[in-house]
Coordinates of C-alpha atoms in Angstrom, one line a residue:
X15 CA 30.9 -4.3 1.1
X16 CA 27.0 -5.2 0.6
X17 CA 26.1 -5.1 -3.0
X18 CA 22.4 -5.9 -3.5
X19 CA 20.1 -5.0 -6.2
X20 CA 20.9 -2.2 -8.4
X21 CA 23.1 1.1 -8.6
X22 CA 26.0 3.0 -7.0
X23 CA 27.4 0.1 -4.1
X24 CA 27.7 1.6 -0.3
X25 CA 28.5 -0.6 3.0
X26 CA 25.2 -1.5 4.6
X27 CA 26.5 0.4 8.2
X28 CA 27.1 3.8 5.8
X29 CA 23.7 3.1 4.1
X30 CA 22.0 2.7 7.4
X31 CA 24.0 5.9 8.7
X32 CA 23.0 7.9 5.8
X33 CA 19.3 6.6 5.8
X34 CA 19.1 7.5 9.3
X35 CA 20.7 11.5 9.5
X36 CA 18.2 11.8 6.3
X37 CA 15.0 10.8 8.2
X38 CA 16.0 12.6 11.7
X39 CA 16.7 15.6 9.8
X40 CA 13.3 14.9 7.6
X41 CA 10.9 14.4 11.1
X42 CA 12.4 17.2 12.2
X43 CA 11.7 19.7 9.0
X44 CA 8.2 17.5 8.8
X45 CA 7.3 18.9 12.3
X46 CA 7.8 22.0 11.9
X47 CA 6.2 23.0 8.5
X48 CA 3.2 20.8 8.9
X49 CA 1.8 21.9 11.8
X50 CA -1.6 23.9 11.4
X51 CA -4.1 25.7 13.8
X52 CA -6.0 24.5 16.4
X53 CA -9.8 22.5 14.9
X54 CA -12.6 24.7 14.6
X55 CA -15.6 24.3 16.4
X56 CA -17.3 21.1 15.9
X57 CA -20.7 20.9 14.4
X58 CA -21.9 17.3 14.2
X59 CA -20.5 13.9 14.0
X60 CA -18.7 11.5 11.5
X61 CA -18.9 8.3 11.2
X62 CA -17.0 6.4 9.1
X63 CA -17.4 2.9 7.5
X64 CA -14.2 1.9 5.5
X65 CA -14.5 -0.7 3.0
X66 CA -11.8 -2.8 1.5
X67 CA -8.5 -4.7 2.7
X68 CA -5.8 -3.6 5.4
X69 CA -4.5 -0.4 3.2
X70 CA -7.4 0.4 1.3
X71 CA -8.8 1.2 4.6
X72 CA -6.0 3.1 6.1
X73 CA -5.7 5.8 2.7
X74 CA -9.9 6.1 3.6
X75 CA -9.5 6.8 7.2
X76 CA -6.5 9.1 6.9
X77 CA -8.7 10.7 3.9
X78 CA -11.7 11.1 6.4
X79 CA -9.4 12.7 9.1
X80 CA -9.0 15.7 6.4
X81 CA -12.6 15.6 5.5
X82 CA -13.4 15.9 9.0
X83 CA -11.3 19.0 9.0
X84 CA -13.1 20.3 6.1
X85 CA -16.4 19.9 7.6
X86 CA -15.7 21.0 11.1
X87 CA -16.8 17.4 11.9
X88 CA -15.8 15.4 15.1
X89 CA -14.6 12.2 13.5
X90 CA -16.1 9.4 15.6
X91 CA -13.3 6.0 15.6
X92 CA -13.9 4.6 12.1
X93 CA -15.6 1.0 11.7
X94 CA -13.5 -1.5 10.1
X95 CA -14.6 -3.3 6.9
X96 CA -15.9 -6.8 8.4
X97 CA -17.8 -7.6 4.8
X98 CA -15.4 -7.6 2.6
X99 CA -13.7 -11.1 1.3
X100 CA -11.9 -11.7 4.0
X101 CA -14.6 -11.5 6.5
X102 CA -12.1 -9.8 9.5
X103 CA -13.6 -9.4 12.4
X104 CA -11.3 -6.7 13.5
X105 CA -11.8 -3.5 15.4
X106 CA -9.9 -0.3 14.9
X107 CA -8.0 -0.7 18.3
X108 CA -7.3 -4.2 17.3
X109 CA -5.6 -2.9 14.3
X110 CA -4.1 0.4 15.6
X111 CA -2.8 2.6 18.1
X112 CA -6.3 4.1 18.9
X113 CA -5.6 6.5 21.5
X114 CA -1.9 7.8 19.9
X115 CA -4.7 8.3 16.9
X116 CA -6.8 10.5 18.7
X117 CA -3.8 12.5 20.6
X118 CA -1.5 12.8 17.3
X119 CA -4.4 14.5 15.7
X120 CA -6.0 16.8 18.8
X121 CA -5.0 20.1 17.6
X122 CA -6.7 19.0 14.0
X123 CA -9.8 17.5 14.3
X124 CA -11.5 16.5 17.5
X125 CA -11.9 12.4 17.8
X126 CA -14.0 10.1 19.9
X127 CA -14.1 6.8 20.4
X128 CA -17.7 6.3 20.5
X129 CA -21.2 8.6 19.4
X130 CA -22.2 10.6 22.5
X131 CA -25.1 8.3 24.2
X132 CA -27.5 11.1 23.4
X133 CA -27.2 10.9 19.5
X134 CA -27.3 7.0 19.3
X135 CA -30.6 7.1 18.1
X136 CA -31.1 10.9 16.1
X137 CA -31.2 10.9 12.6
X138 CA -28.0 10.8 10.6
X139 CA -27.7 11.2 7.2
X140 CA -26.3 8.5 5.1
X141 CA -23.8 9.4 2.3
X142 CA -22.0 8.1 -0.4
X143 CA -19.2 11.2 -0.5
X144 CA -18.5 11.7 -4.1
X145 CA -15.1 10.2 -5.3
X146 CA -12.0 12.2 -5.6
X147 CA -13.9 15.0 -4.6
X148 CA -12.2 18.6 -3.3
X149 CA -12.8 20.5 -1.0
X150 CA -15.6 23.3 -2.1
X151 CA -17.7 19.7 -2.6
X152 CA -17.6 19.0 1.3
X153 CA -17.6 22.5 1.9
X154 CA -20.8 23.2 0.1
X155 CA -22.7 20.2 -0.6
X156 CA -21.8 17.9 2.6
X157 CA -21.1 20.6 5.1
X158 CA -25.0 21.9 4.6
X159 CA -25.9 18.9 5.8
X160 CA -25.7 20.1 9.0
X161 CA -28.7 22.2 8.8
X162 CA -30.6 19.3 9.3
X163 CA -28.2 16.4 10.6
X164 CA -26.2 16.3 13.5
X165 CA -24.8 12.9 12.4
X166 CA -23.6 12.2 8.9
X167 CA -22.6 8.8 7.9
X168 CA -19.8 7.9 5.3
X169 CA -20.8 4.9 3.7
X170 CA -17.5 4.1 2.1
X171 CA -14.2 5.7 2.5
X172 CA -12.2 5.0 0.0
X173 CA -10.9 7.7 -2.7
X174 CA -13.7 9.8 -1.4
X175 CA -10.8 13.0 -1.4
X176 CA -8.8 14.5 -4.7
X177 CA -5.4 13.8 -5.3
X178 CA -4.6 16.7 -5.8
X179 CA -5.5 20.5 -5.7
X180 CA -6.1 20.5 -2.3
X181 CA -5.0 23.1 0.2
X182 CA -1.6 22.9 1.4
X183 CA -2.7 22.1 5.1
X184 CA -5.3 19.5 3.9
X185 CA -2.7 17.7 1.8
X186 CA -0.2 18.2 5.2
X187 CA -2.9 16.5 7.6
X188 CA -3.3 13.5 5.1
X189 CA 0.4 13.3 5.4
X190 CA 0.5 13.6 9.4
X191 CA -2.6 11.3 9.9
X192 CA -1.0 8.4 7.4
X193 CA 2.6 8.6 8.6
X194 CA 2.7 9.8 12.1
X195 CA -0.8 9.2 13.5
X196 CA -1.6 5.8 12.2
X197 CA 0.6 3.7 14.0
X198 CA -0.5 -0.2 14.3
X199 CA -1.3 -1.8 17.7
X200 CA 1.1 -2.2 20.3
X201 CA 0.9 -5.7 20.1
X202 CA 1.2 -5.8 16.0
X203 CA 4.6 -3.4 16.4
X204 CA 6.2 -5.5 18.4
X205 CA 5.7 -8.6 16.0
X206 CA 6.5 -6.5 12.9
X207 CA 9.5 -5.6 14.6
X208 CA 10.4 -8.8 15.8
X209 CA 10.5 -10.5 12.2
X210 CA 12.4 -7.7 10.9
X211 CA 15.1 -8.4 13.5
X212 CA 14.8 -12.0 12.7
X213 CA 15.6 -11.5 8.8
X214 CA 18.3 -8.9 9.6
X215 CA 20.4 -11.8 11.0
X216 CA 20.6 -13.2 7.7
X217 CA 21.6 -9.6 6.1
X218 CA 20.1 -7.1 4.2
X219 CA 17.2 -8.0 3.0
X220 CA 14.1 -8.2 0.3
X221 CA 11.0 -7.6 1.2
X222 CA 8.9 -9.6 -1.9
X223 CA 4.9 -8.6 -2.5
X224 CA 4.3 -12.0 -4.2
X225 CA 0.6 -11.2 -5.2
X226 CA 0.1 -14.8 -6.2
X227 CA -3.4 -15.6 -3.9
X228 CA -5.9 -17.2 -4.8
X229 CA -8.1 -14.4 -4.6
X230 CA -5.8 -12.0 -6.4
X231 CA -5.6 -14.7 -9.3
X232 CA -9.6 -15.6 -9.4
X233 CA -10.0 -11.9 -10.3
X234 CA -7.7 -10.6 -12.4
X235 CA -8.3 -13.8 -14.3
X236 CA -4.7 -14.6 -14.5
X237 CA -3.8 -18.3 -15.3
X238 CA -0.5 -18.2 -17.3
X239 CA 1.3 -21.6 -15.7
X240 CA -1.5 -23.1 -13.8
X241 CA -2.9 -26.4 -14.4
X242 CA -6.9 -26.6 -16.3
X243 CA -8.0 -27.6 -13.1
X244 CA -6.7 -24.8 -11.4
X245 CA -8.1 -22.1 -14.1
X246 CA -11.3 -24.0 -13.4
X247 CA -11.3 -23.7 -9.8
X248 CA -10.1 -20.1 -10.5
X249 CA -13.5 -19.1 -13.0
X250 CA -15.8 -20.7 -10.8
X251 CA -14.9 -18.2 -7.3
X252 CA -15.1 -15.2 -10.1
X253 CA -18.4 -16.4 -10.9
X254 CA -19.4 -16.7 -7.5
X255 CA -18.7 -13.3 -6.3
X256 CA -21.4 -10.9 -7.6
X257 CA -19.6 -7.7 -6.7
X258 CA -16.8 -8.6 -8.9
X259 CA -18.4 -7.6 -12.3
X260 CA -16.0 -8.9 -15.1
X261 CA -16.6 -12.4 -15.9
X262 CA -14.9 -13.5 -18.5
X263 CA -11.4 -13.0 -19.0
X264 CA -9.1 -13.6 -21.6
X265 CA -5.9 -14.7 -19.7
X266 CA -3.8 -14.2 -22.4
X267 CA -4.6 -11.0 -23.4
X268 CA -4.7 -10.0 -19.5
X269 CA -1.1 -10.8 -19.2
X270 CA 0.0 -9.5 -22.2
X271 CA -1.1 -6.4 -21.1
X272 CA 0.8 -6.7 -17.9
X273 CA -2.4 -6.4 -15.8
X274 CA -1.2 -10.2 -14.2
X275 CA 0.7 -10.3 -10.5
X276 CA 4.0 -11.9 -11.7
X277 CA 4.5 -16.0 -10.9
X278 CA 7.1 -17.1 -8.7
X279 CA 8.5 -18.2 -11.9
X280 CA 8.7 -14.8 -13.5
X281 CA 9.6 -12.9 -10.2
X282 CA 12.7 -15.7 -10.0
X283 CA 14.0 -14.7 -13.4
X284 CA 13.6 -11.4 -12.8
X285 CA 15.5 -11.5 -9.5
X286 CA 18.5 -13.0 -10.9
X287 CA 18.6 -10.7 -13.8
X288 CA 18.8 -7.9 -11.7
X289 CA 21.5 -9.7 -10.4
X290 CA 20.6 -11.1 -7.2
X291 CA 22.6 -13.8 -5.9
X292 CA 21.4 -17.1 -4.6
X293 CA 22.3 -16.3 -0.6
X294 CA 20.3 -13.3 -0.8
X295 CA 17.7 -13.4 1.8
X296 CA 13.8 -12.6 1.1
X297 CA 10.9 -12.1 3.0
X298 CA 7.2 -13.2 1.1
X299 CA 5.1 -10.8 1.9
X300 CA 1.7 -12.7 1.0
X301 CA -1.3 -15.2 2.3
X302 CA -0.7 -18.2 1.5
X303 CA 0.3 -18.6 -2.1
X304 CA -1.8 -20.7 -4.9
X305 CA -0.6 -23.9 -5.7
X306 CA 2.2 -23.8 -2.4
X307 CA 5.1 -26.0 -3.2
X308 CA 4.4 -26.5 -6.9
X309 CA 4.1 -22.9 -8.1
X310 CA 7.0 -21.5 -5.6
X311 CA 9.9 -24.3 -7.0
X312 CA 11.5 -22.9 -9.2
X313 CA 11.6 -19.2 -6.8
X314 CA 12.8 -21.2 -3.5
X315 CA 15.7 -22.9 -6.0
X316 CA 16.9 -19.9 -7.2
X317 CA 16.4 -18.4 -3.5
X318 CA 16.7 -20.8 -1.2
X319 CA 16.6 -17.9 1.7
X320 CA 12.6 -17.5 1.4
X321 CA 11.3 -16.6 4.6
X322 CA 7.5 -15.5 5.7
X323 CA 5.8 -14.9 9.0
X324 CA 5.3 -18.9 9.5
X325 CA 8.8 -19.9 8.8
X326 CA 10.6 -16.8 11.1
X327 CA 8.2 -17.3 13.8
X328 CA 6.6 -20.0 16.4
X329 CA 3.3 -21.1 16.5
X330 CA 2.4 -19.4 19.9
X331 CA 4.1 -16.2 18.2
X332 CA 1.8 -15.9 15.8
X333 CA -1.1 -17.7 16.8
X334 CA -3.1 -14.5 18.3
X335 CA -3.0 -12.3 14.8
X336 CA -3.6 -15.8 12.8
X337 CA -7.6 -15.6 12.3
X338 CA -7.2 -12.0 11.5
X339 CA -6.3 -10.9 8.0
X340 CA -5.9 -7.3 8.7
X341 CA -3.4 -8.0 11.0
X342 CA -1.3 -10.4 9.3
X343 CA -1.3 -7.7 6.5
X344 CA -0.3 -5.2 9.0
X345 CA 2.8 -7.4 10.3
X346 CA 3.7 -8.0 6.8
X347 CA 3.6 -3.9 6.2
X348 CA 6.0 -3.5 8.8
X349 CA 8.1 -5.9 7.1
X350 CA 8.0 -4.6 4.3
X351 CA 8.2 -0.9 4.7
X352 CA 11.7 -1.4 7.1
X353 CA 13.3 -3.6 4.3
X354 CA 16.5 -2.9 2.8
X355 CA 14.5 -3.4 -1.1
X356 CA 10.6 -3.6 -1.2
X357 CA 9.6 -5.6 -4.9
X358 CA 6.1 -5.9 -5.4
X359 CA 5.2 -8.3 -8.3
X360 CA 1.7 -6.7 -8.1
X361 CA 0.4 -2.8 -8.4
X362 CA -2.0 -3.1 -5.9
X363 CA -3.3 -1.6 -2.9
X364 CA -0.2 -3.2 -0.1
X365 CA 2.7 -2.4 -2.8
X366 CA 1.3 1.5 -3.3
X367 CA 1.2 2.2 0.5
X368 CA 4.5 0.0 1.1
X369 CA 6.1 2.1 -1.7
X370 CA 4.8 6.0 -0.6
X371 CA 5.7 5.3 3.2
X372 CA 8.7 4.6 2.0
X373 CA 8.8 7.6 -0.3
X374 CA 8.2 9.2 2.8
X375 CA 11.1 7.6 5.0
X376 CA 13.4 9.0 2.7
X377 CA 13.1 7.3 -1.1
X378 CA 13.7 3.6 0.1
X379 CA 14.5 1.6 -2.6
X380 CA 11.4 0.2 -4.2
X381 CA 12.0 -1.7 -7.5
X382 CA 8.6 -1.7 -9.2
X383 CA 9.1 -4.3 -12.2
X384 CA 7.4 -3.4 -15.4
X385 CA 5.3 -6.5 -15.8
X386 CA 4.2 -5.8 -19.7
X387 CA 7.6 -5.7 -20.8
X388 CA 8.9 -8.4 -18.4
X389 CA 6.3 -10.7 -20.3
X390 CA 7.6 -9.9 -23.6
X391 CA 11.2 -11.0 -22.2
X392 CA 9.5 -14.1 -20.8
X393 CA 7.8 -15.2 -23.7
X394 CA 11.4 -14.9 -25.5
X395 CA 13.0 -17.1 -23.2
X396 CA 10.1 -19.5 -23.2
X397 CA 10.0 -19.4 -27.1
X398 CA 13.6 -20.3 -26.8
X399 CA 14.6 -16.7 -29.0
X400 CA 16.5 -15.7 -25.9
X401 CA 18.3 -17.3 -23.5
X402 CA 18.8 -16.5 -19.5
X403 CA 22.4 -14.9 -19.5
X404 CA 24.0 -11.2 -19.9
X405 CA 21.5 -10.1 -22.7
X406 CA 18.5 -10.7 -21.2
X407 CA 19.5 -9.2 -17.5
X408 CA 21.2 -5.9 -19.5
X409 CA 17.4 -5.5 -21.2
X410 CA 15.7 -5.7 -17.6
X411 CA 18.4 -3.4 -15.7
X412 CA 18.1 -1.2 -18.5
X413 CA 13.9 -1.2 -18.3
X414 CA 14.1 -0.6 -14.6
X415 CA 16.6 1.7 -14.3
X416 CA 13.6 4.5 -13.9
X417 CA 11.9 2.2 -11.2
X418 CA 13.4 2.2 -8.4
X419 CA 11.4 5.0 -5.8
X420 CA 14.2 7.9 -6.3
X421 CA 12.5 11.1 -5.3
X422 CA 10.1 13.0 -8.3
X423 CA 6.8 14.8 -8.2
X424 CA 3.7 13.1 -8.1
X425 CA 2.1 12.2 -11.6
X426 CA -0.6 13.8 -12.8
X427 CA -3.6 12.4 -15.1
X428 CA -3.0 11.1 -18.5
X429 CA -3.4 13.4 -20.8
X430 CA -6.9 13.3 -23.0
X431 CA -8.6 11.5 -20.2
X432 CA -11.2 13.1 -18.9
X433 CA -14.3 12.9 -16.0
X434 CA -13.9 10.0 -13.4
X435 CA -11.3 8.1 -16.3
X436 CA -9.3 11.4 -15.7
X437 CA -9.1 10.9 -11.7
X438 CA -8.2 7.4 -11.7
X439 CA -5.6 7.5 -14.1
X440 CA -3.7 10.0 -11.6
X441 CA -0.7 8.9 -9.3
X442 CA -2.7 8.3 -6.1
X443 CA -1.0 11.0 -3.4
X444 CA -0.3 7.7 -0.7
X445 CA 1.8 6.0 -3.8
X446 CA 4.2 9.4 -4.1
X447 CA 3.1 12.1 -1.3
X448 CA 5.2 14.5 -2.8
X449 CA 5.8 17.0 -2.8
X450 CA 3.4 18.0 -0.2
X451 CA 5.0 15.8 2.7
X452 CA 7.8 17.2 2.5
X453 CA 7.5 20.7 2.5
X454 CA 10.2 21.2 0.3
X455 CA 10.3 23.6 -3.2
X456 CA 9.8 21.8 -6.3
X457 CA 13.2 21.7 -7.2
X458 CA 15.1 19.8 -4.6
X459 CA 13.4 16.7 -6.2
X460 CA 15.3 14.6 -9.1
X461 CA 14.3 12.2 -11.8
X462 CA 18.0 10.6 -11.0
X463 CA 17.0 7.0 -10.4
X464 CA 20.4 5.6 -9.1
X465 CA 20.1 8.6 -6.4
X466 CA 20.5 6.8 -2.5
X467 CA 18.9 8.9 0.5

């Protein structure tokens, strides 16, 4: 019997048995209520420039398949972000499956991989497409730009389409072009799947978003158990990116708030108060972590199975994604997504896709820790009010009990918020696509958090 992490115990072989039935018998409903009628006729092109890291671009691109639906567009193979802070200079087929993209989504919107030769030099129209915008805005607004335009340019993709309140075969195509037609590159697959065969020799395993970058901790500001020289170093890259528009942080209040990515540290202690033994075995999702050796001590003594991409695989192995940051994201995805527990110790844009494809698979257990109240418990412990024992781990099963990706609908806005505040403040539909991936009445979903599917 494999106990690991939290709620009702099952043998590993039962849990995979039961994890498996569920998603055959899922695909199988999925395919047959999401299917919708054949494209319309096209009238113009769209091209597509995403912005952002690894899944930031792939929730824009699936949202521009169902914008290209709207608009009886012919989506043209998106461009890849090559600006952003990781300067990646990727190409979609690098990244992904191109042509399983275009044949997945033939009979919904019509895809090429290039502009016709013809319309490489006729006007286009360039557009910033309104965020979180439905669909009588591309109906009306965007789709009479074909009067003039046979080419209309997206100038950023991401959260360009609602939520929610879409039609029931829009929200269905986001759900078909995110979990069936988005497939990585051959060539990334079979590395992804390679490393998860690699950790499953040591057992079931947890796949651990340590957000702890140097980039990651330069914005948010964040510089609870670094050295001055290392908050320095920190200030000084925030300064020097222009399109990052807060300056000056209070790192105190930041993580009081719980707006910090935990620290190995924090992620260590809340590990074992989950009750995680020491010969569990965990995968580090991450770049390369700030401060290496002297930030992740006190994690690899508690866990002294910590595995990542370098350690589980040869140079030669990984040598051809190695300049690519996309695709060492990607392979880390994979990872993730197929683990046996996903923890991310960050909100971000990698732990919301990880955790709404696995939604989708079947409600995966994904422990999301409540870092503003994991603080609090910190701060106790470091204060010397509390000690590490029984108390403190009853407090955090207790706090997380609610956390742990059993099936619910998706959230809506906070209430009083209103305009853009409103929109952002909703549950973004590739964090919890439900319930309109799963074509399934209201009711068949739970709020039981101890529930395994």
């Amino acid at each position: 019997m494999v106990q690991i992490g939290i709620g009702p115990w099952i043998s590993y072989g039962d849990r995979l048995q039961i994890e498996t039935m569920f998603v055959v018998l899922h695909q199988l409903h999925y395919i047959r209520c999401i299917s919708s009628p054949a494209p319309p006729e096209s009238r113009g092109y769209l091209l597509v420039h995403t912005n952002g890291g690894l899944n930031q671009m792939r929730a824009g691109i699936c949202d521009m398949v169902a914008v290209a639906r709207i608009i009886n567009a012919t989506l043209v193979i998106p461009e890849l972000d090559k600006r952003s802070l990781w300067k990646d200079s990727s190409k979609f087929s690098d990244v992904f499956d191109e042509d399983h993209f275009i044949n997945s989504l033939a009979n919904d919107v019509r895809i090429v991989k290039k502009l016709p030769k013809e319309l490489a030099s006729a006007a286009r129209a360039v557009k910033h497409f309104r965020s979180w915008s439905g669909v009588d805005y591309y109906e009306k607004e965007i789709a009479s730009m074909w009067d003039e335009y046979q080419v209309i340019r997206a100038a950023k993709s991401d959260s360009r389409l609602a939520n929610n309140n879409l039609p029931p075969d829009i929200q269905k195509l986001r759900c078909r072009a995110c979990y069936q037609a988005l497939q990585f590159s051959p060539q990334i697959e079979a590395m992804g799947k390679l490393l998860v065969d690699r950790m499953r020799t040591y057992g079931p395993y947890i796949a651990l978003h340590l957000r702890y970058e140097k980039d990651m901790l330069a914005f948010s500001g964040c510089t609870h158990d670094l050295s001055p020289e290392e908050a320095e170093e920190l200030r000084a890259i925030r300064e020097s990116i222009p399109w990052w528009k807060v300056k000056d942080i209070n790192p105190v209040e930041q993580r009081g708030k719980g707006y910090c990515p935990l620290t190995p540290r924090e992620v260590g202690m809340f590990l074992s108060a989950l009750g995680f033994t020491s010969n569990t075995p965990i995968y580090i999702a991450a770049g390369e972590i700030y401060g290496g050796d002297s930030h992740m001590s006190d994690l690899q003594s508690r866990y002294p199975l910590l595995m990542n991409k370098e350690k589980l695989s040869s140079y030669e192995e990984l040598e051809p994604f190695s300049k690519h940051a996309s695709q060492l994201a990607a392979i880390d995805y994979i990872v993730s997504v197929e683990s046996d527990i996903f923890i991310p110790s960050y909100s971000g844009n990698m732990a919301r896709a990880v955790e709404g494809h696995r939604r989708f698979l079947g409600h995966r257990k994904t422990i999301s820790p409540d870092r503003k109240a994991l603080v609090r418990l910190v701060n106790k412990v470091d204060q010397g009010t509390m000690i590490e024992g029984k108390k403190l781990s009853d407090r955090i099963i207790e706090v997380h009990r609610t956390r742990q990706g059993s099936p619910r609908k998706r959230k809506g806005p906070i209430s009083g918020t209103k305009g853009m505040d409103r929109f952002r403040s909703e549950e973004a539909f590739y964090v919890n696509p439900l319930p309109d991936c799963l074509c399934q009445k209201e009711s068949a979903y739970t709020n039981n958090s101890n529930a395994i599917v």
